[in-house]
CSV table of C-alpha atoms in Angstrom, one decimal:
chain,number,residue,atom,x,y,z
P,53,MET,CA,30.4,5.8,11.7
P,54,PRO,CA,33.9,5.7,13.2
P,55,PRO,CA,36.7,6.8,10.8
P,56,LEU,CA,38.9,4.2,9.2
P,57,PRO,CA,42.4,3.8,10.8
P,58,SER,CA,44.8,6.2,9.1
P,59,ASP,CA,47.3,3.5,8.4
P,60,LEU,CA,44.8,1.1,6.7
P,61,LEU,CA,44.5,2.8,3.4
P,62,GLY,CA,46.8,5.9,3.6
P,63,SER,CA,45.9,9.1,1.9
P,64,LEU,CA,45.7,10.5,-1.6
P,65,ASP,CA,48.5,12.5,-3.2
P,66,PRO,CA,47.0,15.9,-4.3
P,67,THR,CA,50.1,16.7,-6.4
P,68,SER,CA,49.9,13.5,-8.5
P,69,ASP,CA,48.7,13.6,-12.0
P,70,ARG,CA,47.1,10.1,-11.5
P,71,ALA,CA,43.3,10.2,-11.5
P,72,VAL,CA,41.9,10.2,-8.0
P,73,PHE,CA,39.8,7.0,-8.5
P,74,ARG,CA,42.9,5.2,-9.7
P,75,GLN,CA,44.8,6.3,-6.6
P,76,ILE,CA,42.0,4.9,-4.5
P,77,ALA,CA,42.2,1.6,-6.4
P,78,ASP,CA,45.9,1.6,-5.8
P,79,ARG,CA,45.5,2.1,-2.1
P,80,LEU,CA,42.9,-0.7,-1.9
P,81,ARG,CA,45.0,-3.1,-4.0
P,82,GLU,CA,48.1,-2.4,-1.9
P,83,ALA,CA,46.1,-3.2,1.3
P,84,ILE,CA,44.9,-6.5,-0.2
P,85,ASP,CA,48.4,-7.4,-1.4
P,86,LYS,CA,49.8,-6.7,2.1
P,87,GLY,CA,47.2,-8.8,3.8
P,88,ARG,CA,45.3,-6.0,5.5
P,89,PHE,CA,42.3,-7.4,3.9
P,90,ALA,CA,42.4,-11.2,3.8
P,91,GLU,CA,40.7,-13.4,1.3
P,92,GLY,CA,37.0,-13.3,1.9
P,93,ALA,CA,37.3,-10.1,3.9
P,94,LYS,CA,34.8,-7.3,3.4
P,95,LEU,CA,36.2,-4.0,2.2
P,96,PRO,CA,35.1,-0.7,3.8
P,97,SER,CA,31.7,0.4,2.6
P,98,GLU,CA,31.3,3.1,-0.1
P,99,SER,CA,30.3,5.5,2.6
P,100,GLU,CA,33.4,4.8,4.7
P,101,LEU,CA,35.6,5.3,1.6
P,102,VAL,CA,33.8,8.5,0.7
P,103,GLU,CA,34.4,9.9,4.1
P,104,HIS,CA,38.0,8.6,4.4
P,105,PHE,CA,39.2,10.0,1.1
P,106,GLY,CA,36.9,13.0,0.9
P,107,VAL,CA,35.6,12.2,-2.6
P,108,SER,CA,32.3,11.6,-4.3
P,109,ARG,CA,30.5,8.2,-4.2
P,110,MET,CA,30.9,7.9,-8.0
P,111,THR,CA,34.7,8.2,-7.6
P,112,VAL,CA,34.7,5.4,-5.1
P,113,ARG,CA,32.5,3.3,-7.4
P,114,ASN,CA,34.9,3.8,-10.2
P,115,ALA,CA,37.8,2.7,-8.0
P,116,LEU,CA,36.0,-0.5,-7.0
P,117,SER,CA,35.1,-1.2,-10.6
P,118,ILE,CA,38.9,-1.3,-11.4
P,119,LEU,CA,39.4,-3.9,-8.7
P,120,ARG,CA,36.5,-6.0,-10.0
P,121,GLY,CA,37.9,-5.8,-13.5
P,122,GLU,CA,41.2,-7.2,-12.2
P,123,GLY,CA,39.4,-10.1,-10.5
P,124,LEU,CA,40.6,-9.0,-7.0
P,125,VAL,CA,37.2,-8.4,-5.5
P,126,SER,CA,33.6,-9.4,-6.0
P,127,SER,CA,30.3,-7.6,-5.1
P,128,GLU,CA,27.4,-9.3,-3.2
P,129,HIS,CA,24.2,-7.4,-3.6
P,130,GLY,CA,23.1,-5.9,-0.3
P,131,LYS,CA,26.2,-7.2,1.5
P,132,GLY,CA,29.2,-5.3,0.1
P,133,VAL,CA,32.5,-5.8,-1.7
P,134,PHE,CA,34.7,-8.8,-0.7
P,135,VAL,CA,38.3,-9.9,-1.5
P,136,ARG,CA,38.0,-12.8,-3.8
P,137,SER,CA,39.4,-16.2,-2.7
P,138,ARG,CA,42.3,-17.5,-4.7
P,139,PRO,CA,43.2,-21.1,-3.8
P,140,PRO,CA,47.0,-21.4,-3.5
P,141,VAL,CA,47.3,-24.5,-5.7
P,142,ARG,CA,50.8,-25.2,-7.2
P,143,ARG,CA,50.5,-27.2,-10.4
P,144,LEU,CA,53.6,-29.4,-9.9
P,145,ALA,CA,54.3,-30.3,-13.6
P,146,SER,CA,57.5,-32.2,-12.8
P,147,ASP,CA,55.8,-34.5,-10.3
P,148,ARG,CA,52.0,-34.7,-10.8
P,149,PHE,CA,52.2,-37.6,-13.3
P,150,ALA,CA,54.7,-39.7,-11.3
P,151,ARG,CA,53.8,-43.4,-11.5
P,152,ARG,CA,54.0,-43.7,-7.7
P,153,HIS,CA,50.8,-41.5,-7.4
P,154,ARG,CA,48.9,-43.8,-9.8
P,155,GLU,CA,50.1,-46.8,-7.8
P,156,GLN,CA,48.6,-45.2,-4.7
P,157,GLY,CA,45.3,-44.7,-6.6
P,158,LYS,CA,45.7,-41.0,-6.8
P,159,SER,CA,44.9,-38.8,-9.9
P,160,ALA,CA,47.1,-35.8,-10.7
P,161,PHE,CA,44.4,-33.4,-9.6
P,162,ALA,CA,44.0,-35.2,-6.3
P,163,VAL,CA,47.8,-35.0,-5.7
P,164,GLU,CA,47.7,-31.2,-6.2
P,165,ALA,CA,44.6,-30.8,-4.0
P,166,GLU,CA,46.2,-32.8,-1.3
P,167,ALA,CA,49.3,-30.8,-1.3
P,168,ALA,CA,47.3,-27.6,-1.1
P,169,GLY,CA,45.1,-28.9,1.8
P,170,SER,CA,42.0,-28.6,-0.4
P,171,ARG,CA,39.1,-30.9,-1.0
P,172,PRO,CA,39.0,-32.1,-4.7
P,173,GLU,CA,35.8,-32.9,-6.5
P,174,VAL,CA,34.8,-33.7,-10.1
P,175,ASP,CA,31.4,-32.9,-11.6
P,176,HIS,CA,29.7,-32.3,-15.0
P,177,LEU,CA,31.2,-35.6,-16.1
P,178,GLU,CA,30.4,-36.7,-19.7
P,179,VAL,CA,31.8,-39.6,-21.7
P,180,LYS,CA,31.0,-40.0,-25.4
P,181,GLU,CA,32.3,-41.2,-28.8
P,182,GLU,CA,32.8,-38.5,-31.4
P,183,ARG,CA,34.9,-37.4,-34.4
P,184,PRO,CA,38.1,-35.6,-33.4
P,185,SER,CA,39.2,-32.1,-34.5
P,186,ALA,CA,42.0,-31.9,-37.0
P,187,ASP,CA,44.5,-30.9,-34.3
P,188,VAL,CA,43.5,-33.8,-31.9
P,189,SER,CA,43.5,-36.3,-34.8
P,190,ALA,CA,47.0,-35.2,-35.8
P,191,ARG,CA,48.3,-35.7,-32.3
P,192,LEU,CA,46.8,-39.1,-31.9
P,193,GLY,CA,47.9,-40.6,-35.3
P,194,ALA,CA,44.7,-39.8,-37.3
P,195,PRO,CA,42.0,-42.0,-35.6
P,196,ARG,CA,38.6,-41.7,-37.2
P,197,ARG,CA,36.8,-41.7,-33.9
P,198,VAL,CA,37.8,-40.9,-30.3
P,199,LEU,CA,36.5,-41.3,-26.8
P,200,ALA,CA,36.0,-37.9,-25.3
P,201,ARG,CA,35.9,-37.5,-21.5
P,202,ARG,CA,34.7,-34.1,-20.3
P,203,ARG,CA,34.7,-33.1,-16.6
P,204,ARG,CA,34.9,-30.0,-14.4
P,205,TYR,CA,37.2,-29.9,-11.4
P,206,LEU,CA,36.4,-28.1,-8.1
P,207,LEU,CA,38.5,-27.3,-5.1
P,208,ASP,CA,36.6,-26.8,-1.9
P,209,GLY,CA,33.4,-26.4,-4.0
P,210,ARG,CA,34.8,-23.7,-6.3
P,211,PRO,CA,35.2,-24.6,-10.1
P,212,VAL,CA,38.9,-24.1,-11.1
P,213,GLU,CA,39.4,-26.3,-14.2
P,214,PHE,CA,37.5,-27.8,-17.1
P,215,ALA,CA,39.2,-30.6,-19.1
P,216,THR,CA,38.4,-32.8,-22.0
P,217,SER,CA,40.5,-36.0,-22.7
P,218,TYR,CA,40.5,-37.5,-26.2
P,219,LEU,CA,41.7,-41.1,-26.6
P,220,PRO,CA,41.7,-43.3,-29.8
P,221,LEU,CA,38.5,-45.2,-29.8
P,222,ASP,CA,40.1,-48.5,-30.7
P,223,LEU,CA,42.2,-48.1,-27.5
P,224,ALA,CA,39.5,-47.1,-25.1
P,225,ARG,CA,36.3,-48.8,-26.2
P,226,ASP,CA,35.0,-51.5,-24.0
P,227,THR,CA,37.5,-50.7,-21.2
P,228,PRO,CA,37.1,-49.1,-17.8
P,229,ILE,CA,38.3,-45.9,-19.5
P,230,ALA,CA,34.9,-45.7,-21.2
P,231,GLN,CA,33.2,-45.7,-17.8
P,232,PRO,CA,32.4,-42.4,-16.0
P,233,HIS,CA,34.6,-43.5,-13.1
P,234,PRO,CA,37.6,-45.5,-14.5
P,235,GLY,CA,38.9,-46.4,-11.1
P,236,PRO,CA,41.8,-45.6,-8.8
P,237,GLY,CA,44.6,-43.7,-10.4
P,238,GLY,CA,42.4,-42.5,-13.3
P,239,ILE,CA,42.8,-43.3,-17.0
P,240,TYR,CA,46.6,-43.3,-16.9
P,241,ALA,CA,46.6,-46.2,-14.5
P,242,ARG,CA,44.1,-48.1,-16.7
P,243,LEU,CA,46.3,-47.4,-19.8
P,244,GLU,CA,49.2,-49.0,-18.1
P,245,GLU,CA,47.1,-52.0,-17.0
P,246,LEU,CA,46.2,-52.4,-20.7
P,247,GLY,CA,49.9,-52.7,-21.5
P,248,HIS,CA,50.6,-49.1,-22.7
P,249,SER,CA,53.8,-47.9,-21.0
P,250,LEU,CA,53.7,-44.1,-20.7
P,251,ASP,CA,56.9,-42.5,-22.0
P,252,ARG,CA,56.4,-38.7,-21.9
P,253,PHE,CA,54.0,-35.9,-21.5
P,254,GLU,CA,54.2,-32.8,-23.7
P,255,GLU,CA,52.3,-29.7,-22.5
P,256,GLU,CA,51.6,-26.4,-24.4
P,257,VAL,CA,50.5,-23.5,-22.3
P,258,ARG,CA,49.2,-20.1,-23.1
P,259,ALA,CA,47.1,-17.4,-21.4
P,260,ARG,CA,44.1,-15.7,-22.9
P,261,MET,CA,40.8,-14.2,-21.9
P,262,PRO,CA,37.9,-16.7,-21.5
P,263,SER,CA,35.0,-17.3,-23.8
P,264,PRO,CA,31.5,-16.6,-22.4
P,265,ARG,CA,31.0,-20.3,-22.0
P,266,GLU,CA,34.2,-20.6,-20.0
P,267,VAL,CA,33.2,-17.7,-17.8
P,268,ARG,CA,29.9,-19.5,-16.9
P,269,THR,CA,31.5,-22.9,-16.5
P,270,LEU,CA,34.3,-21.7,-14.2
P,271,ARG,CA,32.2,-18.9,-12.6
P,272,LEU,CA,34.9,-16.3,-13.4
P,273,ALA,CA,34.9,-12.8,-12.2
P,274,SER,CA,35.2,-10.0,-14.7
P,275,GLY,CA,38.8,-9.6,-15.9
P,276,VAL,CA,40.1,-13.0,-14.8
P,277,PRO,CA,42.0,-14.7,-17.6
P,278,VAL,CA,42.4,-18.4,-18.1
P,279,ILE,CA,45.3,-20.7,-18.7
P,280,HIS,CA,44.8,-22.9,-21.8
P,281,LEU,CA,46.9,-26.1,-21.6
P,282,VAL,CA,47.0,-28.9,-24.2
P,283,ARG,CA,48.8,-32.1,-23.0
P,284,THR,CA,49.7,-35.0,-25.3
P,285,VAL,CA,50.7,-38.3,-23.8
P,286,TYR,CA,52.9,-40.7,-25.7
P,287,ASP,CA,53.9,-44.3,-25.2
P,288,LEU,CA,57.3,-45.9,-25.7
P,289,GLN,CA,56.7,-46.4,-29.4
P,290,GLY,CA,55.8,-42.7,-29.8
P,291,ARG,CA,52.1,-43.3,-30.3
P,292,GLY,CA,49.8,-40.6,-29.0
P,293,LEU,CA,47.6,-42.1,-26.3
P,294,GLU,CA,45.7,-39.1,-25.1
P,295,VAL,CA,45.2,-35.4,-25.8
P,296,CYS,CA,43.9,-33.4,-22.8
P,297,ASP,CA,42.5,-29.9,-23.5
P,298,THR,CA,42.3,-28.0,-20.2
P,299,VAL,CA,41.1,-24.6,-19.3
P,300,MET,CA,42.1,-23.3,-15.8
P,301,ALA,CA,41.1,-20.2,-13.9
P,302,ALA,CA,44.4,-18.3,-13.9
P,303,ASP,CA,43.8,-17.0,-10.3
P,304,ALA,CA,43.5,-20.5,-9.0
P,305,TYR,CA,46.9,-21.9,-10.0
P,306,VAL,CA,50.6,-21.3,-9.9
P,307,LEU,CA,52.3,-23.3,-12.7
P,308,HIS,CA,55.5,-24.8,-11.2
P,309,TYR,CA,58.1,-26.3,-13.4
P,310,GLN,CA,61.6,-27.7,-12.6
P,311,LEU,CA,64.1,-27.5,-15.4
P,312,PRO,CA,67.5,-29.1,-15.6
P,313,ALA,CA,70.5,-26.7,-15.1
P,314,THR,CA,72.4,-28.2,-18.1
């Protein structure tokens, strides 16, 4: 096989006290970060890496294992190792809930997908009545029952987000909000049509490692964390109208906030 270009991955430093397999992982990571291997591109084979660096196959495998653990690459049996796709979606927190989007019949997710040039999709949709958790109940003013709306969001066919909205049952029952597809603009547009003026959105964000169920639902690679966001929506009277509990693949989003300078 022809040798790899000398400037593609560089060489190892024999004087370094950093383990050889970690140096190889560093060289591959740098090549990915600098765009030498684009998203979806196949990395050099194990044999090519063995020959290029003059190391054992096990050393190469240990290096690739590091990159898999960081969520940078994924392996396809019989095909090779590929750079994972990371949709460049900016979550525009200061704009995504603007009323003008609802008036145009667009949900917040559709607004973000449109800005990113991606195709939005919702699947695994479930709507049911249930008892709220203590936290959700406190945020919504202690209703005995809530309407829960669970859905998974996809961008260009890839799962990126799973969200559950909780609304007081007395507010949502027998309205379009209780239907699987509430109509243009989503549930916030329906709330306003029902006479509830949205006053503010409060979001709490933290990062953590995913549960096994979240790994399956979002098809996460090993080592990829999630962003856990809880949003509470209030009306002009300070009543909690909705609590949205959202888990997002951390490699799919950039959270963008605009804060006042004073």
